[in-house]
PDB file of C-alpha atoms and ligand atoms in Angstrom:
ATOM      1  CA  MET D 209      -0.028  -0.009   0.009  1.00  0.00           C
ATOM      2  CA  ALA D 210       1.175   3.521  -0.734  1.00  0.00           C
ATOM      3  CA  SER D 211       2.315   5.833   2.093  1.00  0.00           C
ATOM      4  CA  TYR D 212       0.823   9.221   2.499  1.00  0.00           C
ATOM      5  CA  ILE D 213       2.366  11.566   5.090  1.00  0.00           C
ATOM      6  CA  VAL D 214       0.694  14.820   5.904  1.00  0.00           C
ATOM      7  CA  PHE D 215       2.618  17.586   7.698  1.00  0.00           C
ATOM      8  CA  LEU D 216       0.552  19.727  10.033  1.00  0.00           C
ATOM      9  CA  GLY D 217       1.664  22.766  11.874  1.00  0.00           C
ATOM     10  CA  PRO D 218       1.564  26.576  11.827  1.00  0.00           C
ATOM     11  CA  PRO D 219       3.556  28.616   9.216  1.00  0.00           C
ATOM     12  CA  GLY D 220       7.156  28.475  10.164  1.00  0.00           C
ATOM     13  CA  ALA D 221       7.006  25.249  12.211  1.00  0.00           C
ATOM     14  CA  GLY D 222       9.475  23.509   9.883  1.00  0.00           C
ATOM     15  CA  LYS D 223       7.125  21.473   7.701  1.00  0.00           C
ATOM     16  CA  GLY D 224       8.864  22.228   4.421  1.00  0.00           C
ATOM     17  CA  THR D 225      12.343  21.691   5.898  1.00  0.00           C
ATOM     18  CA  GLN D 226      11.412  18.301   7.239  1.00  0.00           C
ATOM     19  CA  ALA D 227       9.321  17.256   4.248  1.00  0.00           C
ATOM     20  CA  LYS D 228      12.194  17.883   1.931  1.00  0.00           C
ATOM     21  CA  ILE D 229      14.556  15.729   4.148  1.00  0.00           C
ATOM     22  CA  LEU D 230      12.067  12.976   4.373  1.00  0.00           C
ATOM     23  CA  ALA D 231      11.460  13.041   0.641  1.00  0.00           C
ATOM     24  CA  GLN D 232      15.179  12.492   0.148  1.00  0.00           C
ATOM     25  CA  SER D 233      15.306   9.573   2.628  1.00  0.00           C
ATOM     26  CA  THR D 234      12.048   7.805   1.489  1.00  0.00           C
ATOM     27  CA  GLY D 235      12.119   8.556  -2.249  1.00  0.00           C
ATOM     28  CA  LEU D 236       8.505   9.752  -1.942  1.00  0.00           C
ATOM     29  CA  PRO D 237       7.739  13.017  -3.789  1.00  0.00           C
ATOM     30  CA  HIS D 238       7.383  16.250  -1.676  1.00  0.00           C
ATOM     31  CA  VAL D 239       4.104  17.856  -2.576  1.00  0.00           C
ATOM     32  CA  SER D 240       3.877  21.401  -1.318  1.00  0.00           C
ATOM     33  CA  THR D 241       0.730  23.337  -2.303  1.00  0.00           C
ATOM     34  CA  GLY D 242       2.600  26.588  -1.409  1.00  0.00           C
ATOM     35  CA  ASP D 243       5.415  25.705  -3.817  1.00  0.00           C
ATOM     36  CA  ILE D 244       2.958  24.792  -6.582  1.00  0.00           C
ATOM     37  CA  PHE D 245       1.131  28.132  -6.094  1.00  0.00           C
ATOM     38  CA  ARG D 246       4.471  30.065  -6.078  1.00  0.00           C
ATOM     39  CA  GLU D 247       5.629  28.300  -9.350  1.00  0.00           C
ATOM     40  CA  ASN D 248       2.248  29.150 -10.986  1.00  0.00           C
ATOM     41  CA  ILE D 249       2.580  32.775  -9.766  1.00  0.00           C
ATOM     42  CA  SER D 250       6.114  33.176 -11.107  1.00  0.00           C
ATOM     43  CA  GLN D 251       4.973  31.783 -14.474  1.00  0.00           C
ATOM     44  CA  GLN D 252       1.791  33.933 -14.334  1.00  0.00           C
ATOM     45  CA  THR D 253      -0.464  31.020 -15.255  1.00  0.00           C
ATOM     46  CA  GLU D 254      -4.254  31.457 -14.895  1.00  0.00           C
ATOM     47  CA  LEU D 255      -4.049  29.499 -11.623  1.00  0.00           C
ATOM     48  CA  GLY D 256      -1.069  31.630 -10.488  1.00  0.00           C
ATOM     49  CA  ARG D 257      -2.905  34.944 -11.148  1.00  0.00           C
ATOM     50  CA  LEU D 258      -5.922  33.651  -9.125  1.00  0.00           C
ATOM     51  CA  ALA D 259      -3.773  32.287  -6.273  1.00  0.00           C
ATOM     52  CA  GLN D 260      -1.684  35.439  -5.990  1.00  0.00           C
ATOM     53  CA  GLN D 261      -4.616  37.570  -4.822  1.00  0.00           C
ATOM     54  CA  TYR D 262      -4.896  35.295  -1.785  1.00  0.00           C
ATOM     55  CA  THR D 263      -1.256  34.285  -0.958  1.00  0.00           C
ATOM     56  CA  GLU D 264       0.020  37.892  -0.910  1.00  0.00           C
ATOM     57  CA  LYS D 265      -2.527  38.733   1.740  1.00  0.00           C
ATOM     58  CA  GLY D 266      -1.875  35.504   3.729  1.00  0.00           C
ATOM     59  CA  GLU D 267      -5.478  34.301   2.979  1.00  0.00           C
ATOM     60  CA  LEU D 268      -6.182  30.702   1.906  1.00  0.00           C
ATOM     61  CA  VAL D 269      -6.764  30.012  -1.749  1.00  0.00           C
ATOM     62  CA  PRO D 270     -10.394  28.773  -2.141  1.00  0.00           C
ATOM     63  CA  ASP D 271     -10.973  25.088  -1.469  1.00  0.00           C
ATOM     64  CA  ASP D 272     -12.294  24.128  -4.921  1.00  0.00           C
ATOM     65  CA  VAL D 273      -9.201  25.427  -6.593  1.00  0.00           C
ATOM     66  CA  THR D 274      -6.730  23.868  -4.182  1.00  0.00           C
ATOM     67  CA  ILE D 275      -8.482  20.557  -4.059  1.00  0.00           C
ATOM     68  CA  GLY D 276      -8.696  20.396  -7.909  1.00  0.00           C
ATOM     69  CA  MET D 277      -4.930  21.134  -8.043  1.00  0.00           C
ATOM     70  CA  ILE D 278      -4.017  18.468  -5.512  1.00  0.00           C
ATOM     71  CA  ARG D 279      -6.207  15.788  -7.162  1.00  0.00           C
ATOM     72  CA  GLU D 280      -4.344  16.428 -10.431  1.00  0.00           C
ATOM     73  CA  ARG D 281      -0.964  16.291  -8.693  1.00  0.00           C
ATOM     74  CA  LEU D 282      -1.518  13.086  -6.712  1.00  0.00           C
ATOM     75  CA  ARG D 283      -2.759  11.244  -9.834  1.00  0.00           C
ATOM     76  CA  ARG D 284       0.598  11.715 -11.526  1.00  0.00           C
ATOM     77  CA  PRO D 285       2.733   8.574 -11.813  1.00  0.00           C
ATOM     78  CA  ASP D 286       5.453   9.740  -9.412  1.00  0.00           C
ATOM     79  CA  CYS D 287       2.867   9.551  -6.591  1.00  0.00           C
ATOM     80  CA  GLU D 288       2.147   5.899  -7.163  1.00  0.00           C
ATOM     81  CA  LYS D 289       3.898   4.870  -4.013  1.00  0.00           C
ATOM     82  CA  GLY D 290       2.552   7.814  -1.982  1.00  0.00           C
ATOM     83  CA  ALA D 291       3.542  11.321  -1.178  1.00  0.00           C
ATOM     84  CA  ILE D 292       4.757  13.701   1.492  1.00  0.00           C
ATOM     85  CA  LEU D 293       2.136  16.424   1.717  1.00  0.00           C
ATOM     86  CA  ASP D 294       3.206  19.823   3.088  1.00  0.00           C
ATOM     87  CA  GLY D 295       0.674  22.644   3.414  1.00  0.00           C
ATOM     88  CA  PHE D 296      -2.306  20.482   2.395  1.00  0.00           C
ATOM     89  CA  PRO D 297      -4.936  19.931   3.759  1.00  0.00           C
ATOM     90  CA  ARG D 298      -5.514  23.252   5.490  1.00  0.00           C
ATOM     91  CA  THR D 299      -9.248  23.116   6.026  1.00  0.00           C
ATOM     92  CA  LEU D 300     -11.716  20.401   7.035  1.00  0.00           C
ATOM     93  CA  ALA D 301     -13.166  20.358   3.520  1.00  0.00           C
ATOM     94  CA  GLN D 302      -9.694  19.725   2.105  1.00  0.00           C
ATOM     95  CA  ALA D 303      -9.039  16.951   4.646  1.00  0.00           C
ATOM     96  CA  GLU D 304     -12.244  15.174   3.661  1.00  0.00           C
ATOM     97  CA  ALA D 305     -11.578  15.640  -0.058  1.00  0.00           C
ATOM     98  CA  LEU D 306      -8.142  14.091   0.519  1.00  0.00           C
ATOM     99  CA  ASP D 307      -9.675  11.079   2.322  1.00  0.00           C
ATOM    100  CA  ARG D 308     -12.091  10.545  -0.562  1.00  0.00           C
ATOM    101  CA  LEU D 309      -9.320  10.749  -3.117  1.00  0.00           C
ATOM    102  CA  LEU D 310      -7.048   8.307  -1.294  1.00  0.00           C
ATOM    103  CA  ASP D 311     -10.059   6.008  -0.789  1.00  0.00           C
ATOM    104  CA  GLU D 312     -10.365   5.915  -4.635  1.00  0.00           C
ATOM    105  CA  PHE D 313      -6.696   4.864  -4.713  1.00  0.00           C
ATOM    106  CA  GLY D 314      -7.498   2.173  -2.060  1.00  0.00           C
ATOM    107  CA  SER D 315      -5.255   4.047   0.329  1.00  0.00           C
ATOM    108  CA  ARG D 316      -5.409   6.460   3.283  1.00  0.00           C
ATOM    109  CA  VAL D 317      -3.336   8.973   5.295  1.00  0.00           C
ATOM    110  CA  ASN D 318      -0.765   6.905   7.235  1.00  0.00           C
ATOM    111  CA  LEU D 319       0.967   9.462   9.412  1.00  0.00           C
ATOM    112  CA  VAL D 320       0.325  13.086  10.392  1.00  0.00           C
ATOM    113  CA  PRO D 321       3.480  14.681  11.970  1.00  0.00           C
ATOM    114  CA  PHE D 322       2.133  17.669  13.816  1.00  0.00           C
ATOM    115  CA  ILE D 323       4.991  20.145  14.466  1.00  0.00           C
ATOM    116  CA  GLN D 324       4.353  22.523  17.442  1.00  0.00           C
ATOM    117  CA  VAL D 325       6.192  25.825  17.862  1.00  0.00           C
ATOM    118  CA  ASP D 326       5.246  28.905  19.896  1.00  0.00           C
ATOM    119  CA  ASP D 327       4.188  32.109  18.059  1.00  0.00           C
ATOM    120  CA  GLU D 328       7.223  34.160  18.979  1.00  0.00           C
ATOM    121  CA  THR D 329       9.572  31.546  17.449  1.00  0.00           C
ATOM    122  CA  LEU D 330       7.353  31.336  14.350  1.00  0.00           C
ATOM    123  CA  VAL D 331       7.740  35.059  13.724  1.00  0.00           C
ATOM    124  CA  ALA D 332      11.456  34.841  14.186  1.00  0.00           C
ATOM    125  CA  ARG D 333      11.716  31.994  11.811  1.00  0.00           C
ATOM    126  CA  LEU D 334       9.714  33.421   9.066  1.00  0.00           C
ATOM    127  CA  SER D 335      11.316  36.870   9.194  1.00  0.00           C
ATOM    128  CA  GLY D 336      14.742  35.180   8.725  1.00  0.00           C
ATOM    129  CA  ARG D 337      13.671  32.601   6.158  1.00  0.00           C
ATOM    130  CA  TRP D 338      15.363  32.641   2.721  1.00  0.00           C
ATOM    131  CA  THR D 339      13.881  30.477  -0.032  1.00  0.00           C
ATOM    132  CA  CYS D 340      15.503  29.267  -3.150  1.00  0.00           C
ATOM    133  CA  ARG D 341      14.163  30.530  -6.451  1.00  0.00           C
ATOM    134  CA  ALA D 342      14.661  27.318  -8.401  1.00  0.00           C
ATOM    135  CA  ALA D 343      13.322  24.625  -6.166  1.00  0.00           C
ATOM    136  CA  GLY D 344      12.059  26.077  -2.899  1.00  0.00           C
ATOM    137  CA  HIS D 345      14.977  24.911  -0.767  1.00  0.00           C
ATOM    138  CA  ILE D 346      14.678  26.549   2.700  1.00  0.00           C
ATOM    139  CA  PHE D 347      17.247  28.356   4.828  1.00  0.00           C
ATOM    140  CA  HIS D 348      17.347  30.652   7.750  1.00  0.00           C
ATOM    141  CA  GLU D 349      19.811  33.451   8.097  1.00  0.00           C
ATOM    142  CA  GLN D 350      20.623  32.480  11.698  1.00  0.00           C
ATOM    143  CA  PHE D 351      19.273  28.980  12.423  1.00  0.00           C
ATOM    144  CA  ASN D 352      20.213  27.249   9.052  1.00  0.00           C
ATOM    145  CA  PRO D 353      22.334  29.631   7.035  1.00  0.00           C
ATOM    146  CA  PRO D 354      23.499  28.807   3.530  1.00  0.00           C
ATOM    147  CA  ALA D 355      27.260  28.417   2.949  1.00  0.00           C
ATOM    148  CA  ARG D 356      27.225  31.668   0.893  1.00  0.00           C
ATOM    149  CA  PRO D 357      24.623  34.331   1.773  1.00  0.00           C
ATOM    150  CA  GLY D 358      21.945  34.665  -0.911  1.00  0.00           C
ATOM    151  CA  VAL D 359      23.008  31.470  -2.753  1.00  0.00           C
ATOM    152  CA  CYS D 360      21.288  28.039  -2.481  1.00  0.00           C
ATOM    153  CA  ASP D 361      23.606  25.248  -1.217  1.00  0.00           C
ATOM    154  CA  PHE D 362      21.859  22.666  -3.384  1.00  0.00           C
ATOM    155  CA  ASP D 363      21.442  24.232  -6.752  1.00  0.00           C
ATOM    156  CA  GLY D 364      23.292  27.567  -6.684  1.00  0.00           C
ATOM    157  CA  SER D 365      20.165  29.561  -7.404  1.00  0.00           C
ATOM    158  CA  GLU D 366      19.251  32.912  -5.894  1.00  0.00           C
ATOM    159  CA  LEU D 367      17.718  32.996  -2.387  1.00  0.00           C
ATOM    160  CA  TYR D 368      14.881  35.484  -1.758  1.00  0.00           C
ATOM    161  CA  GLN D 369      12.615  36.479   1.099  1.00  0.00           C
ATOM    162  CA  ARG D 370       8.947  35.737   0.496  1.00  0.00           C
ATOM    163  CA  LYS D 371       6.638  38.791   0.495  1.00  0.00           C
ATOM    164  CA  ASP D 372       4.215  36.964   2.685  1.00  0.00           C
ATOM    165  CA  ASP D 373       7.026  36.451   5.294  1.00  0.00           C
ATOM    166  CA  ARG D 374       6.747  40.083   6.420  1.00  0.00           C
ATOM    167  CA  ALA D 375       5.780  40.291  10.067  1.00  0.00           C
ATOM    168  CA  ASP D 376       2.291  41.738   9.597  1.00  0.00           C
ATOM    169  CA  THR D 377       1.309  39.139   7.041  1.00  0.00           C
ATOM    170  CA  VAL D 378       2.913  36.411   9.135  1.00  0.00           C
ATOM    171  CA  ARG D 379       0.726  37.286  12.092  1.00  0.00           C
ATOM    172  CA  HIS D 380      -2.385  37.223   9.923  1.00  0.00           C
ATOM    173  CA  ARG D 381      -1.305  33.679   8.576  1.00  0.00           C
ATOM    174  CA  ILE D 382      -0.906  32.430  12.086  1.00  0.00           C
ATOM    175  CA  GLN D 383      -4.548  33.583  12.829  1.00  0.00           C
ATOM    176  CA  VAL D 384      -5.778  31.915   9.642  1.00  0.00           C
ATOM    177  CA  TYR D 385      -3.961  28.754  10.718  1.00  0.00           C
ATOM    178  CA  ARG D 386      -5.619  28.828  14.193  1.00  0.00           C
ATOM    179  CA  GLN D 387      -9.058  29.323  12.766  1.00  0.00           C
ATOM    180  CA  ASN D 388      -9.054  27.008   9.674  1.00  0.00           C
ATOM    181  CA  THR D 389      -6.250  24.468  10.040  1.00  0.00           C
ATOM    182  CA  ALA D 390      -5.807  23.834  13.790  1.00  0.00           C
ATOM    183  CA  PRO D 391      -9.168  21.784  13.910  1.00  0.00           C
ATOM    184  CA  LEU D 392      -7.392  19.209  11.707  1.00  0.00           C
ATOM    185  CA  VAL D 393      -5.326  18.187  14.762  1.00  0.00           C
ATOM    186  CA  GLU D 394      -8.485  16.663  16.363  1.00  0.00           C
ATOM    187  CA  TYR D 395      -9.572  15.205  13.001  1.00  0.00           C
ATOM    188  CA  TYR D 396      -6.381  13.235  12.598  1.00  0.00           C
ATOM    189  CA  ARG D 397      -6.061  12.479  16.342  1.00  0.00           C
ATOM    190  CA  GLN D 398      -9.450  10.705  16.139  1.00  0.00           C
ATOM    191  CA  LYS D 399      -8.239   8.665  13.172  1.00  0.00           C
ATOM    192  CA  GLY D 400      -5.247   7.500  15.272  1.00  0.00           C
ATOM    193  CA  VAL D 401      -2.562   8.881  12.915  1.00  0.00           C
ATOM    194  CA  LEU D 402      -1.477  12.038  14.630  1.00  0.00           C
ATOM    195  CA  PHE D 403       2.163  12.247  15.755  1.00  0.00           C
ATOM    196  CA  GLU D 404       3.039  15.243  17.947  1.00  0.00           C
ATOM    197  CA  LEU D 405       6.553  16.697  17.716  1.00  0.00           C
ATOM    198  CA  ASP D 406       8.347  19.485  19.482  1.00  0.00           C
ATOM    199  CA  GLY D 407       9.355  21.750  16.658  1.00  0.00           C
ATOM    200  CA  THR D 408      11.519  24.008  18.801  1.00  0.00           C
ATOM    201  CA  GLU D 409      14.264  21.307  18.856  1.00  0.00           C
ATOM    202  CA  PRO D 410      17.133  21.602  16.287  1.00  0.00           C
ATOM    203  CA  ILE D 411      16.352  20.484  12.686  1.00  0.00           C
ATOM    204  CA  GLU D 412      18.459  17.337  13.095  1.00  0.00           C
ATOM    205  CA  THR D 413      16.664  16.267  16.278  1.00  0.00           C
ATOM    206  CA  VAL D 414      13.185  16.723  14.748  1.00  0.00           C
ATOM    207  CA  THR D 415      14.391  14.618  11.720  1.00  0.00           C
ATOM    208  CA  LYS D 416      15.622  11.805  14.000  1.00  0.00           C
ATOM    209  CA  VAL D 417      12.282  11.617  15.929  1.00  0.00           C
ATOM    210  CA  LEU D 418      10.337  11.654  12.567  1.00  0.00           C
ATOM    211  CA  LEU D 419      12.424   8.955  10.968  1.00  0.00           C
ATOM    212  CA  ALA D 420      11.800   6.729  14.026  1.00  0.00           C
ATOM    213  CA  ALA D 421       8.081   7.393  13.799  1.00  0.00           C
ATOM    214  CA  LEU D 422       8.118   6.494  10.005  1.00  0.00           C
ATOM    215  CA  GLU D 423       9.608   3.051  10.795  1.00  0.00           C
ATOM    216  CA  GLY D 424       6.378   2.303  12.713  1.00  0.00           C
ATOM    217  CA  ILE D 425       3.944   2.817   9.761  1.00  0.00           C
ATOM    218  CA  ASN D 426       2.864   0.338   7.119  1.00  0.00           C
TER     219      ASN D 426
HETATM  220  P1  ADP C  78       7.015  25.783   7.208  1.00  0.00           P
HETATM  221  O1  ADP C  78       7.094  24.964   5.992  1.00  0.00           O
HETATM  222  O2  ADP C  78       6.313  25.034   8.383  1.00  0.00           O
HETATM  223  O3  ADP C  78       6.383  27.116   6.999  1.00  0.00           O
HETATM  224  P2  ADP C  78       9.952  25.969   7.048  1.00  0.00           P
HETATM  225  O4  ADP C  78      10.368  24.585   6.939  1.00  0.00           O
HETATM  226  O5  ADP C  78       9.910  26.804   5.850  1.00  0.00           O
HETATM  227  O6  ADP C  78       8.471  26.009   7.775  1.00  0.00           O
HETATM  228  O7  ADP C  78      10.813  26.681   8.160  1.00  0.00           O
HETATM  229  C1  ADP C  78      10.634  28.093   8.531  1.00  0.00           C
HETATM  230  C2  ADP C  78      12.009  28.713   8.816  1.00  0.00           C
HETATM  231  O8  ADP C  78      12.500  28.119  10.000  1.00  0.00           O
HETATM  232  C3  ADP C  78      13.018  28.460   7.781  1.00  0.00           C
HETATM  233  O9  ADP C  78      13.866  29.597   7.716  1.00  0.00           O
HETATM  234  C4  ADP C  78      13.849  27.253   8.349  1.00  0.00           C
HETATM  235  O10 ADP C  78      15.229  27.295   7.887  1.00  0.00           O
HETATM  236  C5  ADP C  78      13.732  27.478   9.780  1.00  0.00           C
HETATM  237  N1  ADP C  78      13.656  26.203  10.613  1.00  0.00           N
HETATM  238  C6  ADP C  78      12.956  25.062  10.277  1.00  0.00           C
HETATM  239  N2  ADP C  78      13.077  24.160  11.195  1.00  0.00           N
HETATM  240  C7  ADP C  78      13.810  24.716  12.235  1.00  0.00           C
HETATM  241  C8  ADP C  78      14.273  24.286  13.490  1.00  0.00           C
HETATM  242  N3  ADP C  78      13.969  23.001  13.973  1.00  0.00           N
HETATM  243  N4  ADP C  78      15.058  25.086  14.284  1.00  0.00           N
HETATM  244  C9  ADP C  78      15.311  26.314  13.837  1.00  0.00           C
HETATM  245  N5  ADP C  78      14.930  26.811  12.625  1.00  0.00           N
HETATM  246  C10 ADP C  78      14.170  26.017  11.812  1.00  0.00           C
HETATM  247  P1  ADP C  79       3.759  28.364   5.094  1.00  0.00           P
HETATM  248  O1  ADP C  79       4.083  26.910   5.280  1.00  0.00           O
HETATM  249  O2  ADP C  79       4.845  29.270   5.319  1.00  0.00           O
HETATM  250  O3  ADP C  79       2.530  28.816   5.742  1.00  0.00           O
HETATM  251  P2  ADP C  79       2.948  27.777   2.320  1.00  0.00           P
HETATM  252  O4  ADP C  79       4.136  27.910   1.376  1.00  0.00           O
HETATM  253  O5  ADP C  79       2.518  26.446   2.756  1.00  0.00           O
HETATM  254  O6  ADP C  79       3.351  28.639   3.570  1.00  0.00           O
HETATM  255  O7  ADP C  79       1.680  28.556   1.778  1.00  0.00           O
HETATM  256  C1  ADP C  79       1.785  29.842   1.303  1.00  0.00           C
HETATM  257  C2  ADP C  79       0.453  30.337   0.888  1.00  0.00           C
HETATM  258  O8  ADP C  79      -0.101  29.588  -0.111  1.00  0.00           O
HETATM  259  C3  ADP C  79      -0.658  30.291   2.028  1.00  0.00           C
HETATM  260  O9  ADP C  79      -0.577  31.438   2.929  1.00  0.00           O
HETATM  261  C4  ADP C  79      -1.893  30.259   1.175  1.00  0.00           C
HETATM  262  O10 ADP C  79      -2.232  31.591   0.696  1.00  0.00           O
HETATM  263  C5  ADP C  79      -1.542  29.403   0.042  1.00  0.00           C
HETATM  264  N1  ADP C  79      -1.799  27.951   0.277  1.00  0.00           N
HETATM  265  C6  ADP C  79      -0.867  26.967   0.407  1.00  0.00           C
HETATM  266  N2  ADP C  79      -1.517  25.853   0.638  1.00  0.00           N
HETATM  267  C7  ADP C  79      -2.839  26.103   0.691  1.00  0.00           C
HETATM  268  C8  ADP C  79      -3.985  25.252   0.924  1.00  0.00           C
HETATM  269  N3  ADP C  79      -3.924  23.962   1.178  1.00  0.00           N
HETATM  270  N4  ADP C  79      -5.214  25.928   0.922  1.00  0.00           N
HETATM  271  C9  ADP C  79      -5.287  27.144   0.657  1.00  0.00           C
HETATM  272  N5  ADP C  79      -4.266  28.013   0.432  1.00  0.00           N
HETATM  273  C10 ADP C  79      -3.009  27.435   0.510  1.00  0.00           C
END
């Protein structure tokens, strides 16, 4: 059976950082709805123009658009063995749609790592986050600096600071998370797949705990 891992946690918790590391170690694709929206925005596709109106304000892109996009992504052949989802689902409607889709595949969500971090740390993380233009690799100017400032260690592309990582937008995104996404913690707890993690630990420690939890699934 395929493995579907869903990262849950507020913006800045370390979902993308850990999802990328797990993708490397498991060979499963890293599916980040935020990355897909940003790619579409930079290419100014129809989807990108629509998404931009929401992402730049820190609002959620409407469910029908996001769900349609993820259905298309998870049907691609590289997701045959499963996927590591980062930033999806973010609403109850999205979680239910994901369950229906995986049910069609004869599968289900296997593990939901829920990364917890206090608000003050989230703001400090996002205000120092630098993201790679080519592939979304993630750095922090203090906590996880690149070897050369402004240059991605992995592919040499330019690092930039996301517009929605400005402190005022970050605070709004945290509120949007509390209101729309936090209820998913109970949703997945009831299904018995929630795995709570202390996200204030160093990146390597969080990874070790996650890899140990992964051994327990399937
Ligand atoms: P998310 O995907 O949950 O929004 P990211 O993985 O992009 O979070 O991480 C947000 C910022 O915090 C990035 O700059 C990243 O380098 C940094 N970061 C991630 N995990 C940790 C950690 N455990 N300790 C310190 N900084 C971290
Ligand atoms: P972070 O992990 O730092 O919060 P993401 O890169 O996951 O940021 O998402 C950036 C933005 O993309 C969100 O603020 C939202 O506007 C949009 N977005 C990403 N995923 C979803 C989703 N599942 N549903 C609705 N909007 C989303």
